[in-house]
Coordinates of C-alpha atoms in Angstrom, one line a residue:
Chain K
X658 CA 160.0 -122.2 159.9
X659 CA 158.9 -125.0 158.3
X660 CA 159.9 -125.1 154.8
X661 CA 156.9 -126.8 151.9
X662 CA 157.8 -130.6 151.3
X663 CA 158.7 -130.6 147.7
X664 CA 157.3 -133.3 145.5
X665 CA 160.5 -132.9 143.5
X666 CA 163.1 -133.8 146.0
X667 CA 166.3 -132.0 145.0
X668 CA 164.7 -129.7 142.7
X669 CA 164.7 -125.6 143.9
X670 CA 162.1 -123.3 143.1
X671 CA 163.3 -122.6 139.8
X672 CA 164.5 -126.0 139.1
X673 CA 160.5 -126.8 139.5
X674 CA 159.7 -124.0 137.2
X675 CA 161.5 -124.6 134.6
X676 CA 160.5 -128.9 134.4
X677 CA 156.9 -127.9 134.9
X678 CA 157.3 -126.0 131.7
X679 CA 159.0 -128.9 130.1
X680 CA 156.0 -130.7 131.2
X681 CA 153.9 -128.3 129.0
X682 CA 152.6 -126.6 132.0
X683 CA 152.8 -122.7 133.4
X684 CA 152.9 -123.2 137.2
X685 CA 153.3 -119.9 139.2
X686 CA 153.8 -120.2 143.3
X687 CA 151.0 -119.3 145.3
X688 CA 150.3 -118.9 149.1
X689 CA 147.3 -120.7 150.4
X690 CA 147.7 -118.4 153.4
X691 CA 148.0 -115.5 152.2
X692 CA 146.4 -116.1 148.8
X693 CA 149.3 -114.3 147.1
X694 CA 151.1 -115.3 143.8
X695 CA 154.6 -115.1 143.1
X696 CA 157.0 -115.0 140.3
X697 CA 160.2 -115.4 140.2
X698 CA 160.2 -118.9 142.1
X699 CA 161.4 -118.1 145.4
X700 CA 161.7 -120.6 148.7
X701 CA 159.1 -117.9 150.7
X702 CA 157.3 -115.3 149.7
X703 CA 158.7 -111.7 149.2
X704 CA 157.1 -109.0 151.9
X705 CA 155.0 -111.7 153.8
X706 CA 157.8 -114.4 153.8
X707 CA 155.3 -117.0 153.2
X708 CA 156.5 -120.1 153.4
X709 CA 154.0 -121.9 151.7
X710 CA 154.6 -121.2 148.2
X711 CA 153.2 -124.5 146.1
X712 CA 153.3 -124.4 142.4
X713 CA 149.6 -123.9 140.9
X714 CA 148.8 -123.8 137.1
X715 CA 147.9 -120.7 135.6
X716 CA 145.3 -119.4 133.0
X717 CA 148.4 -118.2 131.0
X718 CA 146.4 -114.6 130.3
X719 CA 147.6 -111.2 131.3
X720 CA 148.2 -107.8 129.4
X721 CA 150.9 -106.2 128.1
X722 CA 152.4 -103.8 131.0
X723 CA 155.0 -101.9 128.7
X724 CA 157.0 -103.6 125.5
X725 CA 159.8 -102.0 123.4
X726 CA 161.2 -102.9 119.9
X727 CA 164.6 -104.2 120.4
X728 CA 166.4 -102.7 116.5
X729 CA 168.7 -104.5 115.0
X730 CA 169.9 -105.0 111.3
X731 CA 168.4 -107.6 108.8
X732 CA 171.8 -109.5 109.1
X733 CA 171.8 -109.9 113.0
X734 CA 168.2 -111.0 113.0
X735 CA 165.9 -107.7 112.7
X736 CA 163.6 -106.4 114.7
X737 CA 162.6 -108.3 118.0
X738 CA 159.9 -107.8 120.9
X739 CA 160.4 -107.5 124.6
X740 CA 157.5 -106.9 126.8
X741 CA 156.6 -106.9 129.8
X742 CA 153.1 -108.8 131.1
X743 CA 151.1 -108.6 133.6
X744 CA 149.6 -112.4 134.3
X745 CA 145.6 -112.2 135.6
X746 CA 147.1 -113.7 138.9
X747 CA 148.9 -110.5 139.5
X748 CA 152.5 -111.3 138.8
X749 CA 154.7 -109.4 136.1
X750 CA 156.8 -111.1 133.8
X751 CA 159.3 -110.3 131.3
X752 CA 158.9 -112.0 127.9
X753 CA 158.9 -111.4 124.2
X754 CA 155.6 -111.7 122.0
X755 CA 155.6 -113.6 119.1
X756 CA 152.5 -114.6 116.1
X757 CA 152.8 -110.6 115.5
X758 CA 155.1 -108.3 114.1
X759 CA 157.2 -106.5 116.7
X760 CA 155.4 -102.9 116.0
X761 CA 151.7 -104.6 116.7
X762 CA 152.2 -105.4 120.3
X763 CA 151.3 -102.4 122.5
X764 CA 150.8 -101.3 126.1
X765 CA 146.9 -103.1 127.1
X766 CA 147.2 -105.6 124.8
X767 CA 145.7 -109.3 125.6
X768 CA 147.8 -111.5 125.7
X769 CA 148.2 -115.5 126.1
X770 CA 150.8 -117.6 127.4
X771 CA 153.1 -120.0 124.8
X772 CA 155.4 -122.8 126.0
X773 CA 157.8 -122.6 123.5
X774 CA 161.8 -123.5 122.6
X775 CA 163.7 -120.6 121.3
X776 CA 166.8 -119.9 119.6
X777 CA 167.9 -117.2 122.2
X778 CA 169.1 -116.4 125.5
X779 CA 169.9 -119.1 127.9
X780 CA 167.8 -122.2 126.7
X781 CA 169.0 -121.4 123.3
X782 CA 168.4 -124.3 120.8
X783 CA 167.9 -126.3 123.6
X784 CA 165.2 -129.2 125.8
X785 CA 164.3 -126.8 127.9
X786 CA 161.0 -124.5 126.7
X787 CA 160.5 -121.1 128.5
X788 CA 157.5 -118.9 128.3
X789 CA 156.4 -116.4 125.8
X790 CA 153.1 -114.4 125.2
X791 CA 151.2 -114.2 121.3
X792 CA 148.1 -112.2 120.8
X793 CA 145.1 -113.5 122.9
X794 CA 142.5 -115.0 120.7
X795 CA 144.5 -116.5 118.0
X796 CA 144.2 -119.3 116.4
X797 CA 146.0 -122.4 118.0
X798 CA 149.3 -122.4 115.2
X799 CA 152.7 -123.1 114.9
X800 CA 155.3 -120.3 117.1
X801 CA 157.0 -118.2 115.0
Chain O
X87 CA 171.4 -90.1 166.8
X88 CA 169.2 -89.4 164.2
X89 CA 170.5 -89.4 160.9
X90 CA 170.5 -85.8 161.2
X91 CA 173.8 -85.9 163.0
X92 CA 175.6 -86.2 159.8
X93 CA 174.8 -82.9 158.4
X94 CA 178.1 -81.2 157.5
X95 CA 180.0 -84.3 158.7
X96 CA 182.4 -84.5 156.1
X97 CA 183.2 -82.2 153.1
X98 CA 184.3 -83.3 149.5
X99 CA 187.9 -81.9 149.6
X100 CA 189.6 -83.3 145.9
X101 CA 188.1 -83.9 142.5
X102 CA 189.6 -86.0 140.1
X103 CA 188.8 -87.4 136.5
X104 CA 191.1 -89.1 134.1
X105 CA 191.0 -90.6 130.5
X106 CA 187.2 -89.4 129.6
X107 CA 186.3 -90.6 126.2
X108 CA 188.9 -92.9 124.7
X109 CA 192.0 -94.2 126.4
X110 CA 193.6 -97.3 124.5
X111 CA 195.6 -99.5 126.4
X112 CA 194.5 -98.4 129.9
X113 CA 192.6 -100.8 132.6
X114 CA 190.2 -100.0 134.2
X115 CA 192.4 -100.2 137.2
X116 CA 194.9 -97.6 135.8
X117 CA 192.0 -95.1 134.7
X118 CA 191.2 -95.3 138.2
X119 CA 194.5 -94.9 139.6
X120 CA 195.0 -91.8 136.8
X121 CA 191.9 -89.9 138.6
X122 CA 193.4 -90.4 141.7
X123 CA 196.7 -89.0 140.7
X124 CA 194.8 -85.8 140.0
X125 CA 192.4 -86.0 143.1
X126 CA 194.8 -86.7 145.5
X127 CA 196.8 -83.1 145.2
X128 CA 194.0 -81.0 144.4
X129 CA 193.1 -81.4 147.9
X130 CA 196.5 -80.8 148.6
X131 CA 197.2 -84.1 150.4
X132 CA 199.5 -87.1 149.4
X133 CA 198.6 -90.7 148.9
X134 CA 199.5 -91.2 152.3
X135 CA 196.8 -89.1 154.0
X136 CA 194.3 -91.6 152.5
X137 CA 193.2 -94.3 155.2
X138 CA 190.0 -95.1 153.5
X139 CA 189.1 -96.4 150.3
X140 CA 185.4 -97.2 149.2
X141 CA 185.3 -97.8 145.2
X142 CA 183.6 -100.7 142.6
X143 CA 183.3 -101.2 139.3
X144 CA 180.9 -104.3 137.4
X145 CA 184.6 -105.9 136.7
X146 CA 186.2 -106.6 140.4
X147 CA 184.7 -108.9 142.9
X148 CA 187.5 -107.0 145.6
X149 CA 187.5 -103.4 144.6
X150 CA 188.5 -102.0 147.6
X151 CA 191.7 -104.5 147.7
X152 CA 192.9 -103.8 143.8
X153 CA 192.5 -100.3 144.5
X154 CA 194.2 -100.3 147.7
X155 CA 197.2 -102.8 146.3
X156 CA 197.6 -100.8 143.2
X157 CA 197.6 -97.6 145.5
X158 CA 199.9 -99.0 148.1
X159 CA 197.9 -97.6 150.5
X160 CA 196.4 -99.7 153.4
X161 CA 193.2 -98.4 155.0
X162 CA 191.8 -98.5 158.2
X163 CA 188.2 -98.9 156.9
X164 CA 187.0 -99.6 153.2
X165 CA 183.4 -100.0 151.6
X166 CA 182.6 -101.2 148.1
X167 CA 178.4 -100.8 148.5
X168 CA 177.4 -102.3 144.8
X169 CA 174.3 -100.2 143.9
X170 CA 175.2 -99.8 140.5
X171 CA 175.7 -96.5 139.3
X172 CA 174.6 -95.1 142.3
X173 CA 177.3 -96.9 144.5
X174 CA 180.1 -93.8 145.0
X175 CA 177.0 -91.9 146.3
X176 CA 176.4 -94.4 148.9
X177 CA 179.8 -94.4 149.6
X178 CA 179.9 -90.9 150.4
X179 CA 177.1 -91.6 152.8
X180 CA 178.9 -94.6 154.4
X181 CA 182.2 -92.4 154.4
X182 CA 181.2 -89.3 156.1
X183 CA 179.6 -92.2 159.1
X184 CA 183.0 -93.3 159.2
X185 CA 184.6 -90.4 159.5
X186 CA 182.5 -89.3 162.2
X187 CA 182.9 -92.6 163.9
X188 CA 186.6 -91.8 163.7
X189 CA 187.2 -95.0 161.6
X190 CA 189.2 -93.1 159.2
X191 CA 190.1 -89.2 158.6
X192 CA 190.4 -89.3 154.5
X193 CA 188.4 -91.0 152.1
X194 CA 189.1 -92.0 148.5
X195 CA 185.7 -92.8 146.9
X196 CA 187.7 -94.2 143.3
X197 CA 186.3 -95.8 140.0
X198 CA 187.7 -96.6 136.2
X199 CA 186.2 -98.4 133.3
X200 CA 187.8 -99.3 130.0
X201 CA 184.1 -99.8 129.0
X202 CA 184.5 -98.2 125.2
X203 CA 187.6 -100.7 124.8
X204 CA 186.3 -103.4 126.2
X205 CA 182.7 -103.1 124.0
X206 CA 180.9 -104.4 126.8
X207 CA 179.4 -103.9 130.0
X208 CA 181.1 -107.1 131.4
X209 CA 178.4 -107.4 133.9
X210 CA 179.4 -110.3 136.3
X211 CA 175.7 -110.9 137.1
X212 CA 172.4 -110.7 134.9
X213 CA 169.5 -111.5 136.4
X214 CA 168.6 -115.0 135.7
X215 CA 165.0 -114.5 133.6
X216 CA 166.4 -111.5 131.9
X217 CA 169.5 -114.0 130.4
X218 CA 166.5 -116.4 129.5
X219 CA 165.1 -113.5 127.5
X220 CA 168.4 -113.1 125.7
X221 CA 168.7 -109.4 127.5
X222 CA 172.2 -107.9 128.0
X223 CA 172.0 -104.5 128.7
X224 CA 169.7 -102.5 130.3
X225 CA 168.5 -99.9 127.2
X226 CA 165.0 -102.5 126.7
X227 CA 164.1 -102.3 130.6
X228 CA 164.7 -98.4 130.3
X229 CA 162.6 -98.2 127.1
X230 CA 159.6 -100.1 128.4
X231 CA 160.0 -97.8 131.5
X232 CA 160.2 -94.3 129.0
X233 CA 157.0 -96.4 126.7
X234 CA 154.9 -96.6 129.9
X235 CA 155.3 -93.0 130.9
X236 CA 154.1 -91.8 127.8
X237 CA 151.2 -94.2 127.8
X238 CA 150.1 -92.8 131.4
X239 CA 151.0 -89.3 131.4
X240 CA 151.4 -88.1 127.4
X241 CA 155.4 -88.1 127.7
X242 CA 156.4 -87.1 124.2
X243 CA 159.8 -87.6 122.1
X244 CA 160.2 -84.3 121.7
X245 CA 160.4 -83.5 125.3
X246 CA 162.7 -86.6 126.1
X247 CA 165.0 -84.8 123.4
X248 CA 164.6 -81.7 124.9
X249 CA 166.8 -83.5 128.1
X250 CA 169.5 -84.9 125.2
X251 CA 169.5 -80.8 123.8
X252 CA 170.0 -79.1 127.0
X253 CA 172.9 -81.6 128.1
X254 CA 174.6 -81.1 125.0
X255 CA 174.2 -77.2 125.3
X256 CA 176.2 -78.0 128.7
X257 CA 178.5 -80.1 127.6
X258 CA 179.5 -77.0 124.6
X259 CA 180.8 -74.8 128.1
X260 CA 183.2 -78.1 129.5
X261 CA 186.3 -78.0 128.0
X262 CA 186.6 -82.0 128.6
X263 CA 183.0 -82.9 127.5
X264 CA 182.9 -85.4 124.8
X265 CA 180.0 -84.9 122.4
X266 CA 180.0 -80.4 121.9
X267 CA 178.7 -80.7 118.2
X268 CA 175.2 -78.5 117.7
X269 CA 172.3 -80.7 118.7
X270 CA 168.9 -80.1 117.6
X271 CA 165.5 -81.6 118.8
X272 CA 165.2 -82.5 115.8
X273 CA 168.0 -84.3 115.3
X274 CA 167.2 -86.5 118.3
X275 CA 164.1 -87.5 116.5
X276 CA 166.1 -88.0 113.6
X277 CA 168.4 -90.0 115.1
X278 CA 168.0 -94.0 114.8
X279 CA 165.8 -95.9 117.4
X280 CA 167.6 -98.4 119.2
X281 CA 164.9 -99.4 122.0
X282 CA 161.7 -97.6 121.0
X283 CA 161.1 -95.0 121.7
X284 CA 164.4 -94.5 122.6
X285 CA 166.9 -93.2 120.2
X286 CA 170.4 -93.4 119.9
X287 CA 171.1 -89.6 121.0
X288 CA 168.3 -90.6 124.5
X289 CA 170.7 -93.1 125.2
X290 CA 174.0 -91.9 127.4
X291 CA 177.7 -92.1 125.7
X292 CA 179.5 -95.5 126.2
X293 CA 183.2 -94.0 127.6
X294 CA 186.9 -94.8 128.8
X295 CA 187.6 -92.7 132.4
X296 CA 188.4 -92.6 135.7
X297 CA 186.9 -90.3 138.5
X298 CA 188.2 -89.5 141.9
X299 CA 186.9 -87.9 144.6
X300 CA 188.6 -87.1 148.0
X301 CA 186.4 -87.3 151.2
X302 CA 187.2 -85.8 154.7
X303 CA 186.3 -84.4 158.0
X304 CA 184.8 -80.8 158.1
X305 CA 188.0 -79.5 160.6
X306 CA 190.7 -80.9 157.8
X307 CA 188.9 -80.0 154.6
X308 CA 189.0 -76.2 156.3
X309 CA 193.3 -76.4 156.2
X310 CA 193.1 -77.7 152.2
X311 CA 193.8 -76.3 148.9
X312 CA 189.8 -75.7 147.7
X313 CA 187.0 -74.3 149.3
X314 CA 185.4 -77.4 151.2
X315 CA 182.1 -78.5 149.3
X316 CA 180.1 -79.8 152.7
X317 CA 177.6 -83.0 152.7
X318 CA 174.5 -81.9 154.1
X319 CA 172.4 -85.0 153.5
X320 CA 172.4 -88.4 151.6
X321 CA 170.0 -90.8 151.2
X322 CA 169.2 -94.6 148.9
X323 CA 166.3 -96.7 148.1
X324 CA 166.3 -99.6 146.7
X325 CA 163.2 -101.2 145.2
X326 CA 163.9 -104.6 142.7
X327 CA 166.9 -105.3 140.9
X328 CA 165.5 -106.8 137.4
X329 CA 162.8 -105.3 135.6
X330 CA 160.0 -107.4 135.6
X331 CA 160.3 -106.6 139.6
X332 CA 160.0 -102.8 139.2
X333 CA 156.4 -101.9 141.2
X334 CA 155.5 -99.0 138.6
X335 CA 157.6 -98.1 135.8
X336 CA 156.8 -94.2 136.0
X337 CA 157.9 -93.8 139.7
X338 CA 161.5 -94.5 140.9
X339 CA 163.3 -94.9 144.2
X340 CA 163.8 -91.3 143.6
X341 CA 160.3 -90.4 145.1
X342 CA 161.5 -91.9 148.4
X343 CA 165.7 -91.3 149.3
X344 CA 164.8 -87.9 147.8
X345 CA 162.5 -86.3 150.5
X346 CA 165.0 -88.3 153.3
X347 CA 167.8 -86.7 151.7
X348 CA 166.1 -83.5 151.6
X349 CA 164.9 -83.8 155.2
X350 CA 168.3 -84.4 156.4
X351 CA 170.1 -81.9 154.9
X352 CA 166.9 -79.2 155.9
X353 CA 166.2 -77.9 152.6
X354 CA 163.6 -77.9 150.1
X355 CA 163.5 -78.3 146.1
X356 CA 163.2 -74.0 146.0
X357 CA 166.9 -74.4 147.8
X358 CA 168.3 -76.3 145.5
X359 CA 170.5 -74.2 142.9
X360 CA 172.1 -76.9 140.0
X361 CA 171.1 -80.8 139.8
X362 CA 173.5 -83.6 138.6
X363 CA 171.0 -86.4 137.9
X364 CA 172.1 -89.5 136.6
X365 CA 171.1 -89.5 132.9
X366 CA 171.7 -92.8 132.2
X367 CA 168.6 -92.4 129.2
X368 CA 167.0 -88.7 128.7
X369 CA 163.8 -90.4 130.3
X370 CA 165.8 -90.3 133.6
X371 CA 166.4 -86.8 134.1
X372 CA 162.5 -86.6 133.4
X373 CA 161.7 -89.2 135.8
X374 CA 164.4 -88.0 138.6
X375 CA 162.8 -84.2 139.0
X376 CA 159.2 -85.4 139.4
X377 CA 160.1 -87.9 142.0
X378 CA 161.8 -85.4 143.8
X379 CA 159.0 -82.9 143.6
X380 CA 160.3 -80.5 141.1
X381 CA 156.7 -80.9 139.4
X382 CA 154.1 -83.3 139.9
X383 CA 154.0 -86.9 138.7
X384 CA 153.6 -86.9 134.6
X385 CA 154.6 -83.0 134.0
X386 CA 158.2 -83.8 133.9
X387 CA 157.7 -83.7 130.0
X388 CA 156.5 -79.9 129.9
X389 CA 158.9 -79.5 132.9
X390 CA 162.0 -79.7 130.9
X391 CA 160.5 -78.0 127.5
X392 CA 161.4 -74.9 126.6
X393 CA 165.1 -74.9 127.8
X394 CA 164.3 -75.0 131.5
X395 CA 167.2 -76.9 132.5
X396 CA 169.8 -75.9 130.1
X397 CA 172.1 -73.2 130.1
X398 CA 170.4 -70.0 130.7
X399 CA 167.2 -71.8 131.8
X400 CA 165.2 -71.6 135.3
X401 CA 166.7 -74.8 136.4
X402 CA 170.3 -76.0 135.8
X403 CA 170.7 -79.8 135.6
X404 CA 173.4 -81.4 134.6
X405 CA 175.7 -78.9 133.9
X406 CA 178.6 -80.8 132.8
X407 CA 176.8 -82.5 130.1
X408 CA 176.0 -85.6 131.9
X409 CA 176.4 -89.3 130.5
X410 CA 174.2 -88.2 127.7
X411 CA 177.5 -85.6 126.4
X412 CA 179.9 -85.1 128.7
X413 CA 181.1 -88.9 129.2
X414 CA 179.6 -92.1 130.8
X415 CA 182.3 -95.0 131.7
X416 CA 179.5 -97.7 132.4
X417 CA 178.9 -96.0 135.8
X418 CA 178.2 -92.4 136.0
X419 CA 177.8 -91.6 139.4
X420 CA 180.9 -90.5 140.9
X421 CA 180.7 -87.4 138.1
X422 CA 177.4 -86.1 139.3
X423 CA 179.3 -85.4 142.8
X424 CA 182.1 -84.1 140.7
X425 CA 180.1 -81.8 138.8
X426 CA 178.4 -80.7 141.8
X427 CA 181.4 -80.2 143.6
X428 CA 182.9 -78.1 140.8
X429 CA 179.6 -75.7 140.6
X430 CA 180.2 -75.0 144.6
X431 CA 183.5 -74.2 144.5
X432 CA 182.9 -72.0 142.1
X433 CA 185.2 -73.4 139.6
X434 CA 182.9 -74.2 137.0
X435 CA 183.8 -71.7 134.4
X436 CA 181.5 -70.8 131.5
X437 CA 179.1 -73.0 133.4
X438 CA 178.9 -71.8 136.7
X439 CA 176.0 -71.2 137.9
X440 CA 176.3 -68.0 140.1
X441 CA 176.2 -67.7 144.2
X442 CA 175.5 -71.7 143.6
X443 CA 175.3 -72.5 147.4
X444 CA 173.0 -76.0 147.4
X445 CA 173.7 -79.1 144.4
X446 CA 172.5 -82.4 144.4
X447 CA 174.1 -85.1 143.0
X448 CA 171.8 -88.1 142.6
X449 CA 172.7 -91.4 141.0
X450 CA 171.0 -94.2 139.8
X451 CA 171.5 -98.1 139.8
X452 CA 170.9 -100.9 137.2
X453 CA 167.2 -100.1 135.8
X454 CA 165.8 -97.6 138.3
X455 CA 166.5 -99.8 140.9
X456 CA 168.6 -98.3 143.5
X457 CA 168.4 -94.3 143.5
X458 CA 170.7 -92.1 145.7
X459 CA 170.5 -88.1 146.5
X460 CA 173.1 -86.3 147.7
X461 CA 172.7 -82.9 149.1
X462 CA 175.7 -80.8 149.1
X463 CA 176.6 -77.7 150.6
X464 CA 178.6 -74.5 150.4
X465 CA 180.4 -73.7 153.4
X466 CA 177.7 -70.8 153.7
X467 CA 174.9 -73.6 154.2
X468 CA 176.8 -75.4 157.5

């Protein structure tokens, strides 16, 4: 098996994910021979094992697959989002919406990709921007 | 050899629980030890009649050593299969194959958490784009899950609290269950929402406790103190391990280690007497008895209105009260075989269900993403 030649030499799969994103840019793997897409960044394909996988911008629209309200009090930072989208390239993502109040986001809602910093999780107050979804259709704004 | 050859290969010979609800100042170690202590002479044997060990728990990278050096036992063959919840159900598969291999004659399948103590899961490892998301637990993953099946198939809140009613109903006729006070539908509706649409009373109890339970070979478990409870057929799938992974968020791995299980153990769902499903969230239970064909896809809702599966109902599940009232130590799954186990010996008490000859015991693993059934047997069934 011959493994892709990586324009970022000593970079992994997510390594290359996440400094595309720094970048400003969603890239998602895809498989010129089989034509598939897949996320998380992976050295070969699930199912197929393709070992092709090249990193490919993407249109950044999908629709929300399922999304909860995460409840928590005033004082440890209210009410937050997490969803789950499915990208028009046919990969599923976990993510949290933002430009809309947590109740407003609902199953079949449009939805467009943000490249964003974010005061939670692992990149917390941090260089390193990770993806989030707002309404699709909005007005190009400051991320709340 | 088909997988058939392991019908009635081994038989569940000692039950054991410890510490349920709050134990200050225990380990999770000692919890388990404590179940042990009680599983080990219910099947009338000593510590050392046990030459196997399979156990886990989401705090020990070497399970099957601590338990075996806190034990001083040393066994012959050990498995710690991490499936989540669902693990000490695989172990009873990968036990009774050992025992028939002749590996080992006696089993200890053994778990403890000091989960309500500790105030967290502990996890070792989240999966890395759920951590990006700031994710610790899995309550959003099942929520999205419970949000989705109402979105395809009409799924109410009243019928996910019908599951949270009926388990508490159980949980009133077990003298160790934790939660007996009255519960009303409507006080699950009432109750706050944590994840919507789950609420805090969908959501299972976070617990201290140890469980135990003492696997052997059919000819032994026939010279023991209980009546052996027989396994007739066990079967996993596992499908993803993070959420964004799961392939549809209304069908588990339930739909396929079900029918296998069932297949092996040559019965169908109008066999089955009781059900211990893993109830991690009430959505679960819902989720669980369509994939295994107790009703079709999306009429798991109406299935379990109307008191179906409580006490007095058509279809017992959970009889012990299940993570949701009886008690949940982080992983649930060794209780569903108790409970089981307890219902075919016919030691079940207020709860027994009558001339109960064929259980299941099915657990499930991180966010629907292992499942395992169980089908167990009276000795009337081999």
């Amino acid at each position: 098996m011959t493994m892709p030649t990586s324009p970022m030499d000593g970079i992994g799969p997510e390594g290359q994910f996440w400094a595309h994103l720094r970048a400003g840019k969603l890239m998602i793997q895809h498989s010129s021979s089989t034509g598939e897409y897949v996320f998380y960044p992976r050295l070969i394909a699930p199912g197929s094992g393709a070992d092709d996988l090249e990193f490919v911008e993407v249109s950044g629209f999908g629709t929300i697959y399922s999304t909860t309200i995460m409840r928590r009090p005033a004082k440890h930072g209210g009410d937050d989002n997490v969803a789950v989208v499915d990208l028009d390239e046919g990969v599923r993502m976990l993510t949290r919406v933002v430009d809309c109040a947590p109740d407003e986001v609902h199953i079949g809602m449009r939805v467009q990709a943000v490249i964003a910093g974010v005061d939670f999780g692992t990149y917390a107050n941090s260089e390193q921007p990770i993806v989030l979804f707002r309404p699709a259709g909005l007005r190009a704004g400051a991320v709340s | 050899v088909t997988a058939y050859s392991l019908r009635g290969k081994s038989a569940i010979v000692g039950l054991g629980t410890f510490g349920l609800g709050r134990a200050p100042g225990l380990s999770s170690m000692d919890l388990m030890a404590g179940a042990t202590a009680r599983a080990v002479p219910d099947a009338g044997l000593q510590l050392k009649d046990i030459d196997g060990i399979c156990g886990g728990t989401l705090y020990h990278m070497f399970p099957t050593l601590s338990i075996g050096e806190y034990l001083g036992i040393r066994p012959t063959w050990a498995c710690s299969d991490m499936t989540g919840g669902s693990s000490f159900l695989s172990h009873l598969l990968q036990a009774t194959m050992a025992i028939e291999a002749g590996l080992c004659n006696t089993v200890l399948i053994a778990y403890g958490s000091n989960l309500k103590q500790a105030g967290t899961f502990g996890i070792h490892e989240l999966p890395t784009f759920e951590k990006v998301y700031g994710l610790a637990s899995p309550l959003p993953g099942y929520a999205m899950c419970a949000a989705r099946h109402m979105y395809e198939y009409g799924t109410t809140r009243e019928q996910m609290a019908e599951v949270a009613v009926a388990a508490r109903q159980w949980a009133q006729l077990h003298p160790d269950a934790t939660m007996k006070a009255p519960l009303t539908i409507a006080d699950v509706l009432a109750s706050p929402l944590v994840a919507d649409p789950l609420s805090r009373l969908d959501c299972c109890l976070m617990s201290d406790g140890g469980a135990a339970v003492i696997v052997t070979s059919p000819d032994r478990a026939k010279s023991l103190k209980h009546r052996p409870v027989y396994f007739l057929g066990g079967a996993g799938a596992s499908w993803s391990r993070e959420v964004s992974q799961i392939p549809d968020f209304c069908t588990t791995p339930t739909a396929e280690c079900a029918p296998r299980a069932f297949e092996m153990a040559g019965v169908t769902t109008n066999d089955v007497d009781v059900l211990q499903l893993y109830d991690a969230f009430t959505i679960n239970v819902i989720m669980f008895l369509e994939d295994m064909g107790f009703c079709r896809k999306g009429e798991g809702g109406a299935f379990v209105s109307g008191g179906r599966i409580a006490p007095g109902g058509a279809l017992p599940v959970n009889t012990n009260g299940g993570g949701l009232s009886f008690a949940h130590p982080g992983m649930y799954g060794l209780f569903t075989l108790i409970e089981a186990a307890e219902q075919l010996r016919g030691n079940a008490g207020a709860r027994q269900i009558e001339g109960a000859e064929i259980a299941i015991a099915h657990g499930n693993g991180c966010t629907f993403s292992h499942e395992f059934t169980a089908v167990l047997g009276a000795a009337s069934t081999v």
